[in-house]
């Protein structure tokens, strides 16, 4: 590595570390931003970004419909639009006494930056910002536009965050061309995994209703648990699809079964089953619903028990195939880290599911995910500066001739 490269890496690391710490000091539990977005605006405005705060939800409400603050910032008014997307909200800490270091006192120790949000994903947001600053300094007359979409409603219900911002942008025909979601995608080493798609998530709450009665007189009752069991057995043995080269086969998992009155001599009236499909592009929400009802109708036909399902679609699957954005990621990772990255669609959902349907190419690339949502969340110091370099190199690939 040349001395210039070493100096640049050191500068990126220090800049990203300082901004990460400033953001991580703020206990921005969903849906609260706690001023993180203002910090970003203070950094972005001097380099030519126009910004707007978008508020969605009820200012007086709490819970799912609480008001959410979102930031849309953009430099330039031409296509292509390269957007960095992320979230400032973090998950609860759990018992703070179990942390080696207080979760909102970010600390550098043993080669790591410790604190809530270190991996998921305030260092990613800091790396976005530092990458933009350095890129604009070097290339003030770049092609296209750079944008940032930052929400404080990703770890929670995700109903007044990115999805609403995207709807607002679509309504005024403002399109994102390429989107880099800074979620922690890496597994063993920085950049080893890029998420170029995600499975869909379709959840349901199945309620089966029978008739309460005494266990000694089952002929006078209708046991909803007994009525349900054959259908559950078929669910667990059904092949919903075979997947494809990018996605594993669709999986249906039962996460909770609740029934009973608490007494061992009472047949309950109802049983509730919570389940979820993580599905590939080989099937659709409508097909999964129809197949589920087909199985249930078969087993409940002629039964004295009945059922109903409360469905919730969290997101459809999306896939960004090989193309300019994926190529830019590969080039940037290779030049900064020296490794060849792997494309993957594994893991949970992200806000990319709201952006991909607009036609944007979407990928996720960030630090290692080894400690996300855990006590003692942390990230390697060396990685955060390199991540900023990767993002800057991607901008060069996408916005320079």
mmCIF file of C-alpha atoms in Angstrom:
data_model
loop_
_atom_site.group_PDB
_atom_site.id
_atom_site.type_symbol
_atom_site.label_atom_id
_atom_site.label_comp_id
_atom_site.label_asym_id
_atom_site.label_seq_id
_atom_site.Cartn_x
_atom_site.Cartn_y
_atom_site.Cartn_z
ATOM 1 C CA UNK A 1 0.000 0.000 0.000
ATOM 2 C CA UNK A 2 1.362 3.415 -0.976
ATOM 3 C CA UNK A 3 1.903 6.166 1.581
ATOM 4 C CA UNK A 4 -0.895 8.180 -0.048
ATOM 5 C CA UNK A 5 -3.282 5.222 0.267
ATOM 6 C CA UNK A 6 -2.256 4.712 3.880
ATOM 7 C CA UNK A 7 -2.815 8.384 4.666
ATOM 8 C CA UNK A 8 -6.211 8.380 2.949
ATOM 9 C CA UNK A 9 -7.292 5.287 4.855
ATOM 10 C CA UNK A 10 -6.200 6.864 8.136
ATOM 11 C CA UNK A 11 -8.090 10.058 7.343
ATOM 12 C CA UNK A 12 -11.256 8.179 6.431
ATOM 13 C CA UNK A 13 -11.000 6.140 9.603
ATOM 14 C CA UNK A 14 -10.606 9.157 11.877
ATOM 15 C CA UNK A 15 -13.392 11.118 10.191
ATOM 16 C CA UNK A 16 -15.799 8.187 10.266
ATOM 17 C CA UNK A 17 -14.928 7.293 13.844
ATOM 18 C CA UNK A 18 -15.558 10.825 15.110
ATOM 19 C CA UNK A 19 -18.927 11.112 13.389
ATOM 20 C CA UNK A 20 -19.932 7.603 14.489
ATOM 21 C CA UNK A 21 -19.257 8.476 18.103
ATOM 22 C CA UNK A 22 -21.273 11.686 17.830
ATOM 23 C CA UNK A 23 -24.254 9.738 16.484
ATOM 24 C CA UNK A 24 -23.913 6.826 18.903
ATOM 25 C CA UNK A 25 -24.058 9.072 21.952
ATOM 26 C CA UNK A 26 -27.734 9.671 21.177
ATOM 27 C CA UNK A 27 -30.134 7.095 22.592
ATOM 28 C CA UNK A 28 -32.332 7.098 19.509
ATOM 29 C CA UNK A 29 -34.691 4.246 20.256
ATOM 30 C CA UNK A 30 -37.382 3.729 17.612
ATOM 31 C CA UNK A 31 -39.083 6.018 16.561
ATOM 32 C CA UNK A 32 -36.904 8.762 18.052
ATOM 33 C CA UNK A 33 -34.043 10.322 16.099
ATOM 34 C CA UNK A 34 -32.660 12.381 19.004
ATOM 35 C CA UNK A 35 -31.018 14.934 16.705
ATOM 36 C CA UNK A 36 -28.953 12.513 14.609
ATOM 37 C CA UNK A 37 -30.404 13.831 11.380
ATOM 38 C CA UNK A 38 -29.561 17.420 12.307
ATOM 39 C CA UNK A 39 -25.953 16.331 12.804
ATOM 40 C CA UNK A 40 -25.949 14.923 9.276
ATOM 41 C CA UNK A 41 -27.466 18.090 7.820
ATOM 42 C CA UNK A 42 -24.728 20.152 9.472
ATOM 43 C CA UNK A 43 -22.184 18.039 7.591
ATOM 44 C CA UNK A 44 -24.018 17.812 4.265
ATOM 45 C CA UNK A 45 -25.269 21.378 3.798
ATOM 46 C CA UNK A 46 -21.788 22.928 3.429
ATOM 47 C CA UNK A 47 -21.020 20.571 0.528
ATOM 48 C CA UNK A 48 -24.116 21.489 -1.439
ATOM 49 C CA UNK A 49 -26.850 19.155 -0.224
ATOM 50 C CA UNK A 50 -30.408 20.482 -0.118
ATOM 51 C CA UNK A 51 -32.468 18.797 2.561
ATOM 52 C CA UNK A 52 -35.976 18.374 3.861
ATOM 53 C CA UNK A 53 -37.345 16.701 6.938
ATOM 54 C CA UNK A 54 -40.419 14.577 6.278
ATOM 55 C CA UNK A 55 -42.737 13.844 9.198
ATOM 56 C CA UNK A 56 -45.259 11.019 9.051
ATOM 57 C CA UNK A 57 -47.538 9.661 11.749
ATOM 58 C CA UNK A 58 -49.474 11.249 14.588
ATOM 59 C CA UNK A 59 -47.516 13.774 16.645
ATOM 60 C CA UNK A 60 -49.674 12.997 19.680
ATOM 61 C CA UNK A 61 -49.601 9.229 19.322
ATOM 62 C CA UNK A 62 -47.294 6.622 20.725
ATOM 63 C CA UNK A 63 -46.719 3.085 19.554
ATOM 64 C CA UNK A 64 -47.110 2.068 15.923
ATOM 65 C CA UNK A 65 -48.536 5.340 14.648
ATOM 66 C CA UNK A 66 -46.129 7.649 16.486
ATOM 67 C CA UNK A 67 -44.697 10.471 14.435
ATOM 68 C CA UNK A 68 -41.461 9.635 12.646
ATOM 69 C CA UNK A 69 -38.830 12.078 11.453
ATOM 70 C CA UNK A 70 -37.176 11.292 8.130
ATOM 71 C CA UNK A 71 -34.425 13.053 6.206
ATOM 72 C CA UNK A 72 -34.226 13.381 2.432
ATOM 73 C CA UNK A 73 -31.053 15.174 1.342
ATOM 74 C CA UNK A 74 -29.831 15.565 -2.216
ATOM 75 C CA UNK A 75 -26.924 17.168 -4.042
ATOM 76 C CA UNK A 76 -27.624 17.788 -7.719
ATOM 77 C CA UNK A 77 -30.749 17.632 -9.842
ATOM 78 C CA UNK A 78 -29.720 15.289 -12.639
ATOM 79 C CA UNK A 79 -29.849 11.545 -13.152
ATOM 80 C CA UNK A 80 -28.531 9.095 -12.181
ATOM 81 C CA UNK A 81 -29.407 9.471 -8.505
ATOM 82 C CA UNK A 82 -27.148 7.484 -6.182
ATOM 83 C CA UNK A 83 -28.910 7.195 -2.829
ATOM 84 C CA UNK A 84 -27.477 6.048 0.477
ATOM 85 C CA UNK A 85 -30.286 4.714 2.704
ATOM 86 C CA UNK A 86 -30.135 4.007 6.413
ATOM 87 C CA UNK A 87 -31.720 4.430 9.824
ATOM 88 C CA UNK A 88 -30.749 6.297 12.957
ATOM 89 C CA UNK A 89 -33.057 4.358 15.291
ATOM 90 C CA UNK A 90 -31.662 1.533 17.390
ATOM 91 C CA UNK A 91 -33.114 -1.421 19.270
ATOM 92 C CA UNK A 92 -33.400 -1.491 23.087
ATOM 93 C CA UNK A 93 -30.237 -2.239 25.040
ATOM 94 C CA UNK A 94 -31.549 -4.959 27.298
ATOM 95 C CA UNK A 95 -30.163 -4.938 30.835
ATOM 96 C CA UNK A 96 -27.493 -2.206 30.784
ATOM 97 C CA UNK A 97 -25.750 -3.902 33.704
ATOM 98 C CA UNK A 98 -24.805 -6.694 31.321
ATOM 99 C CA UNK A 99 -22.815 -4.351 29.075
ATOM 100 C CA UNK A 100 -19.080 -4.100 29.569
ATOM 101 C CA UNK A 101 -19.327 -0.465 28.481
ATOM 102 C CA UNK A 102 -22.446 1.722 28.870
ATOM 103 C CA UNK A 103 -24.323 1.390 25.568
ATOM 104 C CA UNK A 104 -24.554 5.126 24.867
ATOM 105 C CA UNK A 105 -21.018 5.973 25.894
ATOM 106 C CA UNK A 106 -19.262 4.876 22.677
ATOM 107 C CA UNK A 107 -15.759 3.709 23.502
ATOM 108 C CA UNK A 108 -12.731 2.596 21.521
ATOM 109 C CA UNK A 109 -11.194 -0.464 23.143
ATOM 110 C CA UNK A 110 -9.293 -3.543 21.945
ATOM 111 C CA UNK A 111 -9.540 -2.483 18.312
ATOM 112 C CA UNK A 112 -13.319 -2.065 18.413
ATOM 113 C CA UNK A 113 -15.837 0.747 18.711
ATOM 114 C CA UNK A 114 -18.331 -0.363 21.366
ATOM 115 C CA UNK A 115 -21.893 0.862 21.854
ATOM 116 C CA UNK A 116 -25.454 0.507 20.672
ATOM 117 C CA UNK A 117 -25.656 1.299 16.970
ATOM 118 C CA UNK A 118 -21.991 0.521 16.307
ATOM 119 C CA UNK A 119 -22.852 -2.126 13.716
ATOM 120 C CA UNK A 120 -26.545 -1.459 13.127
ATOM 121 C CA UNK A 121 -26.046 1.072 11.693
ATOM 122 C CA UNK A 122 -24.656 4.422 12.783
ATOM 123 C CA UNK A 123 -21.153 3.670 11.538
ATOM 124 C CA UNK A 124 -22.680 2.961 8.145
ATOM 125 C CA UNK A 125 -24.387 6.358 8.144
ATOM 126 C CA UNK A 126 -21.149 8.025 9.221
ATOM 127 C CA UNK A 127 -19.329 6.245 6.392
ATOM 128 C CA UNK A 128 -21.959 7.497 3.890
ATOM 129 C CA UNK A 129 -21.361 11.044 5.022
ATOM 130 C CA UNK A 130 -17.582 10.909 5.021
ATOM 131 C CA UNK A 131 -17.604 9.260 1.595
ATOM 132 C CA UNK A 132 -19.813 12.034 0.214
ATOM 133 C CA UNK A 133 -17.649 14.746 1.755
ATOM 134 C CA UNK A 134 -14.444 13.380 0.301
ATOM 135 C CA UNK A 135 -15.960 12.591 -3.078
ATOM 136 C CA UNK A 136 -17.451 16.083 -3.494
ATOM 137 C CA UNK A 137 -14.189 17.695 -2.413
ATOM 138 C CA UNK A 138 -12.352 15.820 -5.160
ATOM 139 C CA UNK A 139 -15.113 15.936 -7.783
ATOM 140 C CA UNK A 140 -17.337 19.006 -7.203
ATOM 141 C CA UNK A 141 -18.683 18.822 -10.761
ATOM 142 C CA UNK A 142 -19.597 15.139 -10.755
ATOM 143 C CA UNK A 143 -22.363 13.712 -12.917
ATOM 144 C CA UNK A 144 -25.837 12.988 -11.586
ATOM 145 C CA UNK A 145 -26.897 13.398 -7.977
ATOM 146 C CA UNK A 146 -26.025 12.040 -4.537
ATOM 147 C CA UNK A 147 -28.881 11.553 -2.086
ATOM 148 C CA UNK A 148 -29.437 10.288 1.439
ATOM 149 C CA UNK A 149 -32.650 8.799 2.780
ATOM 150 C CA UNK A 150 -32.431 8.463 6.551
ATOM 151 C CA UNK A 151 -35.286 7.314 8.782
ATOM 152 C CA UNK A 152 -35.842 6.696 12.483
ATOM 153 C CA UNK A 153 -38.436 3.965 11.889
ATOM 154 C CA UNK A 154 -36.611 0.885 10.630
ATOM 155 C CA UNK A 155 -36.241 -1.219 13.761
ATOM 156 C CA UNK A 156 -39.903 -0.759 14.671
ATOM 157 C CA UNK A 157 -43.143 -1.029 12.705
ATOM 158 C CA UNK A 158 -41.615 0.600 9.599
ATOM 159 C CA UNK A 159 -44.869 2.263 8.573
ATOM 160 C CA UNK A 160 -43.978 5.968 8.842
ATOM 161 C CA UNK A 161 -40.393 5.793 7.665
ATOM 162 C CA UNK A 162 -38.754 4.878 4.373
ATOM 163 C CA UNK A 163 -41.974 3.543 2.863
ATOM 164 C CA UNK A 164 -43.660 6.951 3.277
ATOM 165 C CA UNK A 165 -40.644 8.880 2.005
ATOM 166 C CA UNK A 166 -40.555 6.715 -1.119
ATOM 167 C CA UNK A 167 -44.276 7.303 -1.651
ATOM 168 C CA UNK A 168 -43.708 11.059 -1.401
ATOM 169 C CA UNK A 169 -40.802 10.923 -3.848
ATOM 170 C CA UNK A 170 -42.808 8.821 -6.291
ATOM 171 C CA UNK A 171 -45.735 11.262 -6.086
ATOM 172 C CA UNK A 172 -43.493 14.047 -7.363
ATOM 173 C CA UNK A 173 -41.735 11.749 -9.854
ATOM 174 C CA UNK A 174 -38.393 11.938 -8.080
ATOM 175 C CA UNK A 175 -36.634 8.665 -8.850
ATOM 176 C CA UNK A 176 -33.731 6.848 -7.218
ATOM 177 C CA UNK A 177 -31.497 5.114 -9.770
ATOM 178 C CA UNK A 178 -29.051 3.272 -7.523
ATOM 179 C CA UNK A 179 -29.569 2.667 -3.806
ATOM 180 C CA UNK A 180 -26.949 1.485 -1.333
ATOM 181 C CA UNK A 181 -28.499 0.417 1.974
ATOM 182 C CA UNK A 182 -25.834 0.538 4.659
ATOM 183 C CA UNK A 183 -27.083 -2.418 6.698
ATOM 184 C CA UNK A 184 -24.398 -4.659 8.221
ATOM 185 C CA UNK A 185 -24.133 -7.254 5.452
ATOM 186 C CA UNK A 186 -20.634 -8.612 6.046
ATOM 187 C CA UNK A 187 -20.127 -11.941 7.797
ATOM 188 C CA UNK A 188 -16.512 -12.901 8.403
ATOM 189 C CA UNK A 189 -14.687 -9.899 6.990
ATOM 190 C CA UNK A 190 -15.657 -6.497 5.641
ATOM 191 C CA UNK A 191 -17.184 -6.746 2.184
ATOM 192 C CA UNK A 192 -17.304 -10.529 1.958
ATOM 193 C CA UNK A 193 -21.075 -10.453 1.449
ATOM 194 C CA UNK A 194 -23.241 -8.042 -0.531
ATOM 195 C CA UNK A 195 -26.992 -8.451 -0.282
ATOM 196 C CA UNK A 196 -28.380 -7.999 -3.773
ATOM 197 C CA UNK A 197 -31.887 -8.997 -2.788
ATOM 198 C CA UNK A 198 -34.059 -10.119 0.079
ATOM 199 C CA UNK A 199 -36.770 -12.663 0.564
ATOM 200 C CA UNK A 200 -40.314 -11.473 1.080
ATOM 201 C CA UNK A 201 -41.966 -11.680 4.486
ATOM 202 C CA UNK A 202 -45.636 -12.609 4.856
ATOM 203 C CA UNK A 203 -46.972 -13.151 8.353
ATOM 204 C CA UNK A 204 -50.270 -14.401 9.646
ATOM 205 C CA UNK A 205 -52.177 -14.927 12.864
ATOM 206 C CA UNK A 206 -54.429 -17.950 12.531
ATOM 207 C CA UNK A 207 -57.268 -18.241 15.045
ATOM 208 C CA UNK A 208 -59.232 -21.481 15.257
ATOM 209 C CA UNK A 209 -62.510 -21.398 17.170
ATOM 210 C CA UNK A 210 -64.238 -24.426 18.660
ATOM 211 C CA UNK A 211 -66.459 -24.829 21.717
ATOM 212 C CA UNK A 212 -65.264 -24.764 25.298
ATOM 213 C CA UNK A 213 -66.100 -27.725 27.473
ATOM 214 C CA UNK A 214 -64.989 -30.234 30.104
ATOM 215 C CA UNK A 215 -62.205 -32.621 29.119
ATOM 216 C CA UNK A 216 -64.239 -35.500 30.570
ATOM 217 C CA UNK A 217 -67.084 -34.753 28.130
ATOM 218 C CA UNK A 218 -65.335 -34.100 24.800
ATOM 219 C CA UNK A 219 -68.497 -35.005 22.849
ATOM 220 C CA UNK A 220 -70.097 -31.858 24.267
ATOM 221 C CA UNK A 221 -67.211 -29.623 23.146
ATOM 222 C CA UNK A 222 -65.204 -28.890 20.000
ATOM 223 C CA UNK A 223 -61.458 -28.912 20.625
ATOM 224 C CA UNK A 224 -59.873 -26.298 18.299
ATOM 225 C CA UNK A 225 -56.385 -27.663 18.939
ATOM 226 C CA UNK A 226 -57.342 -31.134 17.764
ATOM 227 C CA UNK A 227 -59.089 -29.657 14.737
ATOM 228 C CA UNK A 228 -55.965 -27.703 13.819
ATOM 229 C CA UNK A 229 -53.308 -30.402 14.159
ATOM 230 C CA UNK A 230 -53.753 -32.155 10.771
ATOM 231 C CA UNK A 231 -53.469 -28.825 8.938
ATOM 232 C CA UNK A 232 -50.321 -27.902 10.885
ATOM 233 C CA UNK A 233 -48.778 -31.248 9.978
ATOM 234 C CA UNK A 234 -49.467 -30.599 6.300
ATOM 235 C CA UNK A 235 -48.027 -27.079 6.541
ATOM 236 C CA UNK A 236 -44.719 -28.426 7.819
ATOM 237 C CA UNK A 237 -44.442 -30.917 4.949
ATOM 238 C CA UNK A 238 -45.555 -28.672 2.097
ATOM 239 C CA UNK A 239 -43.005 -27.561 -0.505
ATOM 240 C CA UNK A 240 -44.105 -24.035 -1.336
ATOM 241 C CA UNK A 241 -41.535 -23.648 -4.126
ATOM 242 C CA UNK A 242 -38.031 -24.828 -4.991
ATOM 243 C CA UNK A 243 -36.286 -21.457 -4.919
ATOM 244 C CA UNK A 244 -33.840 -20.463 -7.642
ATOM 245 C CA UNK A 245 -30.190 -19.573 -8.141
ATOM 246 C CA UNK A 246 -30.544 -16.464 -5.959
ATOM 247 C CA UNK A 247 -33.088 -17.591 -3.346
ATOM 248 C CA UNK A 248 -33.551 -20.691 -1.207
ATOM 249 C CA UNK A 249 -36.928 -22.414 -1.246
ATOM 250 C CA UNK A 250 -39.728 -20.567 0.506
ATOM 251 C CA UNK A 251 -39.943 -21.412 4.206
ATOM 252 C CA UNK A 252 -43.041 -21.401 6.380
ATOM 253 C CA UNK A 253 -42.286 -21.292 10.099
ATOM 254 C CA UNK A 254 -44.624 -21.394 13.087
ATOM 255 C CA UNK A 255 -43.328 -19.121 15.826
ATOM 256 C CA UNK A 256 -46.061 -19.237 18.475
ATOM 257 C CA UNK A 257 -49.025 -21.404 19.440
ATOM 258 C CA UNK A 258 -51.279 -20.105 22.205
ATOM 259 C CA UNK A 259 -54.306 -21.927 23.572
ATOM 260 C CA UNK A 260 -55.912 -23.100 26.769
ATOM 261 C CA UNK A 261 -57.551 -21.482 29.762
ATOM 262 C CA UNK A 262 -54.831 -22.308 32.276
ATOM 263 C CA UNK A 263 -56.865 -25.168 33.699
ATOM 264 C CA UNK A 264 -56.031 -28.763 32.827
ATOM 265 C CA UNK A 265 -59.644 -29.918 32.779
ATOM 266 C CA UNK A 266 -61.008 -27.404 30.255
ATOM 267 C CA UNK A 267 -61.108 -27.730 26.486
ATOM 268 C CA UNK A 268 -60.424 -24.193 25.239
ATOM 269 C CA UNK A 269 -62.638 -22.276 22.858
ATOM 270 C CA UNK A 270 -59.797 -20.954 20.709
ATOM 271 C CA UNK A 271 -56.198 -21.562 19.733
ATOM 272 C CA UNK A 272 -53.963 -18.964 18.049
ATOM 273 C CA UNK A 273 -51.042 -19.739 15.762
ATOM 274 C CA UNK A 274 -48.505 -17.124 14.638
ATOM 275 C CA UNK A 275 -46.630 -18.037 11.466
ATOM 276 C CA UNK A 276 -44.418 -16.465 8.828
ATOM 277 C CA UNK A 277 -43.409 -17.134 5.237
ATOM 278 C CA UNK A 278 -39.985 -16.027 4.012
ATOM 279 C CA UNK A 279 -40.578 -16.351 0.316
ATOM 280 C CA UNK A 280 -38.623 -16.218 -2.893
ATOM 281 C CA UNK A 281 -39.355 -14.647 -6.259
ATOM 282 C CA UNK A 282 -40.664 -18.062 -7.363
ATOM 283 C CA UNK A 283 -43.992 -17.421 -5.623
ATOM 284 C CA UNK A 284 -46.246 -14.514 -4.694
ATOM 285 C CA UNK A 285 -48.125 -13.291 -1.664
ATOM 286 C CA UNK A 286 -51.412 -14.189 -3.366
ATOM 287 C CA UNK A 287 -50.265 -17.731 -4.139
ATOM 288 C CA UNK A 288 -49.127 -18.317 -0.553
ATOM 289 C CA UNK A 289 -52.414 -17.068 0.854
ATOM 290 C CA UNK A 290 -54.415 -19.202 -1.563
ATOM 291 C CA UNK A 291 -52.420 -22.366 -0.787
ATOM 292 C CA UNK A 292 -52.738 -21.772 2.960
ATOM 293 C CA UNK A 293 -56.511 -21.422 2.704
ATOM 294 C CA UNK A 294 -56.694 -24.467 0.436
ATOM 295 C CA UNK A 295 -55.004 -26.615 3.080
ATOM 296 C CA UNK A 296 -57.123 -25.243 5.904
ATOM 297 C CA UNK A 297 -60.381 -25.569 3.977
ATOM 298 C CA UNK A 298 -59.587 -29.194 3.199
ATOM 299 C CA UNK A 299 -59.098 -30.049 6.870
ATOM 300 C CA UNK A 300 -61.933 -27.912 8.228
ATOM 301 C CA UNK A 301 -64.515 -28.977 5.678
ATOM 302 C CA UNK A 302 -67.307 -30.597 7.664
ATOM 303 C CA UNK A 303 -65.686 -29.658 10.969
ATOM 304 C CA UNK A 304 -67.550 -27.925 13.769
ATOM 305 C CA UNK A 305 -64.485 -25.717 14.259
ATOM 306 C CA UNK A 306 -63.837 -22.613 12.168
ATOM 307 C CA UNK A 307 -60.824 -20.469 11.395
ATOM 308 C CA UNK A 308 -59.805 -16.966 10.359
ATOM 309 C CA UNK A 309 -56.436 -15.454 9.437
ATOM 310 C CA UNK A 310 -55.154 -11.929 10.010
ATOM 311 C CA UNK A 311 -52.510 -11.452 7.295
ATOM 312 C CA UNK A 312 -49.659 -8.943 7.224
ATOM 313 C CA UNK A 313 -47.268 -8.467 4.317
ATOM 314 C CA UNK A 314 -44.026 -6.895 5.558
ATOM 315 C CA UNK A 315 -42.420 -6.845 2.125
ATOM 316 C CA UNK A 316 -42.190 -8.592 -1.208
ATOM 317 C CA UNK A 317 -38.953 -10.213 -2.362
ATOM 318 C CA UNK A 318 -36.646 -8.171 -4.535
ATOM 319 C CA UNK A 319 -33.547 -8.903 -6.563
ATOM 320 C CA UNK A 320 -30.935 -6.698 -8.187
ATOM 321 C CA UNK A 321 -29.219 -8.794 -10.811
ATOM 322 C CA UNK A 322 -25.733 -8.204 -12.127
ATOM 323 C CA UNK A 323 -25.505 -4.628 -13.407
ATOM 324 C CA UNK A 324 -23.855 -1.281 -12.861
ATOM 325 C CA UNK A 325 -24.541 -1.042 -9.120
ATOM 326 C CA UNK A 326 -23.455 -4.590 -8.331
ATOM 327 C CA UNK A 327 -20.371 -4.116 -10.501
ATOM 328 C CA UNK A 328 -19.500 -0.877 -8.698
ATOM 329 C CA UNK A 329 -19.746 -2.661 -5.344
ATOM 330 C CA UNK A 330 -17.511 -5.488 -6.501
ATOM 331 C CA UNK A 331 -14.868 -3.120 -7.844
ATOM 332 C CA UNK A 332 -14.896 -0.962 -4.698
ATOM 333 C CA UNK A 333 -14.669 -3.894 -2.295
ATOM 334 C CA UNK A 334 -11.858 -5.504 -4.274
ATOM 335 C CA UNK A 335 -9.778 -2.322 -4.458
ATOM 336 C CA UNK A 336 -10.184 -1.412 -0.783
ATOM 337 C CA UNK A 337 -10.089 -4.833 0.887
ATOM 338 C CA UNK A 338 -8.453 -7.065 -1.719
ATOM 339 C CA UNK A 339 -11.210 -9.686 -1.523
ATOM 340 C CA UNK A 340 -13.798 -10.901 -4.003
ATOM 341 C CA UNK A 341 -17.273 -10.359 -2.625
ATOM 342 C CA UNK A 342 -20.168 -12.830 -2.746
ATOM 343 C CA UNK A 343 -23.755 -11.974 -3.637
ATOM 344 C CA UNK A 344 -26.417 -13.182 -1.219
ATOM 345 C CA UNK A 345 -30.140 -12.829 -0.505
ATOM 346 C CA UNK A 346 -30.041 -14.429 2.949
ATOM 347 C CA UNK A 347 -31.149 -12.902 6.219
ATOM 348 C CA UNK A 348 -34.134 -10.805 7.198
ATOM 349 C CA UNK A 349 -35.769 -7.825 5.560
ATOM 350 C CA UNK A 350 -34.518 -4.268 5.189
ATOM 351 C CA UNK A 351 -35.869 -0.947 3.965
ATOM 352 C CA UNK A 352 -34.562 -1.912 0.551
ATOM 353 C CA UNK A 353 -37.910 -3.682 0.112
ATOM 354 C CA UNK A 354 -39.625 -0.290 -0.116
ATOM 355 C CA UNK A 355 -37.170 1.189 -2.611
ATOM 356 C CA UNK A 356 -36.721 -1.701 -5.049
ATOM 357 C CA UNK A 357 -40.347 -1.648 -6.339
ATOM 358 C CA UNK A 358 -39.752 1.849 -7.755
ATOM 359 C CA UNK A 359 -37.350 0.356 -10.288
ATOM 360 C CA UNK A 360 -34.166 1.286 -8.454
ATOM 361 C CA UNK A 361 -31.214 -1.068 -8.318
ATOM 362 C CA UNK A 362 -30.719 -1.861 -4.613
ATOM 363 C CA UNK A 363 -27.918 -3.541 -2.684
ATOM 364 C CA UNK A 364 -26.907 -3.733 0.959
ATOM 365 C CA UNK A 365 -23.296 -3.353 1.976
ATOM 366 C CA UNK A 366 -22.012 -2.596 5.445
ATOM 367 C CA UNK A 367 -19.886 -3.735 8.367
ATOM 368 C CA UNK A 368 -19.941 -7.175 9.983
ATOM 369 C CA UNK A 369 -23.217 -8.262 11.542
ATOM 370 C CA UNK A 370 -21.721 -10.459 14.283
ATOM 371 C CA UNK A 371 -23.025 -8.386 17.231
ATOM 372 C CA UNK A 372 -26.118 -6.601 15.915
ATOM 373 C CA UNK A 373 -28.977 -6.311 18.443
ATOM 374 C CA UNK A 374 -26.760 -7.904 21.097
ATOM 375 C CA UNK A 375 -25.348 -6.753 24.403
ATOM 376 C CA UNK A 376 -21.843 -5.305 23.815
ATOM 377 C CA UNK A 377 -22.536 -4.413 20.175
ATOM 378 C CA UNK A 378 -19.274 -3.423 18.518
ATOM 379 C CA UNK A 379 -17.474 -3.068 15.215
ATOM 380 C CA UNK A 380 -13.823 -3.210 14.172
ATOM 381 C CA UNK A 381 -12.232 0.239 14.037
ATOM 382 C CA UNK A 382 -10.284 -0.658 10.883
ATOM 383 C CA UNK A 383 -13.503 -1.510 9.072
ATOM 384 C CA UNK A 384 -15.349 1.777 9.443
ATOM 385 C CA UNK A 385 -12.698 3.805 7.599
ATOM 386 C CA UNK A 386 -12.455 1.169 4.896
ATOM 387 C CA UNK A 387 -16.228 1.226 4.539
ATOM 388 C CA UNK A 388 -16.129 4.970 3.843
ATOM 389 C CA UNK A 389 -13.460 4.315 1.216
ATOM 390 C CA UNK A 390 -15.624 1.622 -0.386
ATOM 391 C CA UNK A 391 -18.590 3.993 -0.564
ATOM 392 C CA UNK A 392 -16.463 6.755 -2.044
ATOM 393 C CA UNK A 393 -15.034 4.389 -4.635
ATOM 394 C CA UNK A 394 -18.566 3.336 -5.563
ATOM 395 C CA UNK A 395 -19.504 6.968 -6.158
ATOM 396 C CA UNK A 396 -16.548 7.251 -8.513
ATOM 397 C CA UNK A 397 -17.717 4.209 -10.464
ATOM 398 C CA UNK A 398 -21.285 5.485 -10.714
ATOM 399 C CA UNK A 399 -20.915 9.255 -11.131
ATOM 400 C CA UNK A 400 -17.695 9.834 -13.031
ATOM 401 C CA UNK A 401 -17.141 9.405 -16.765
#
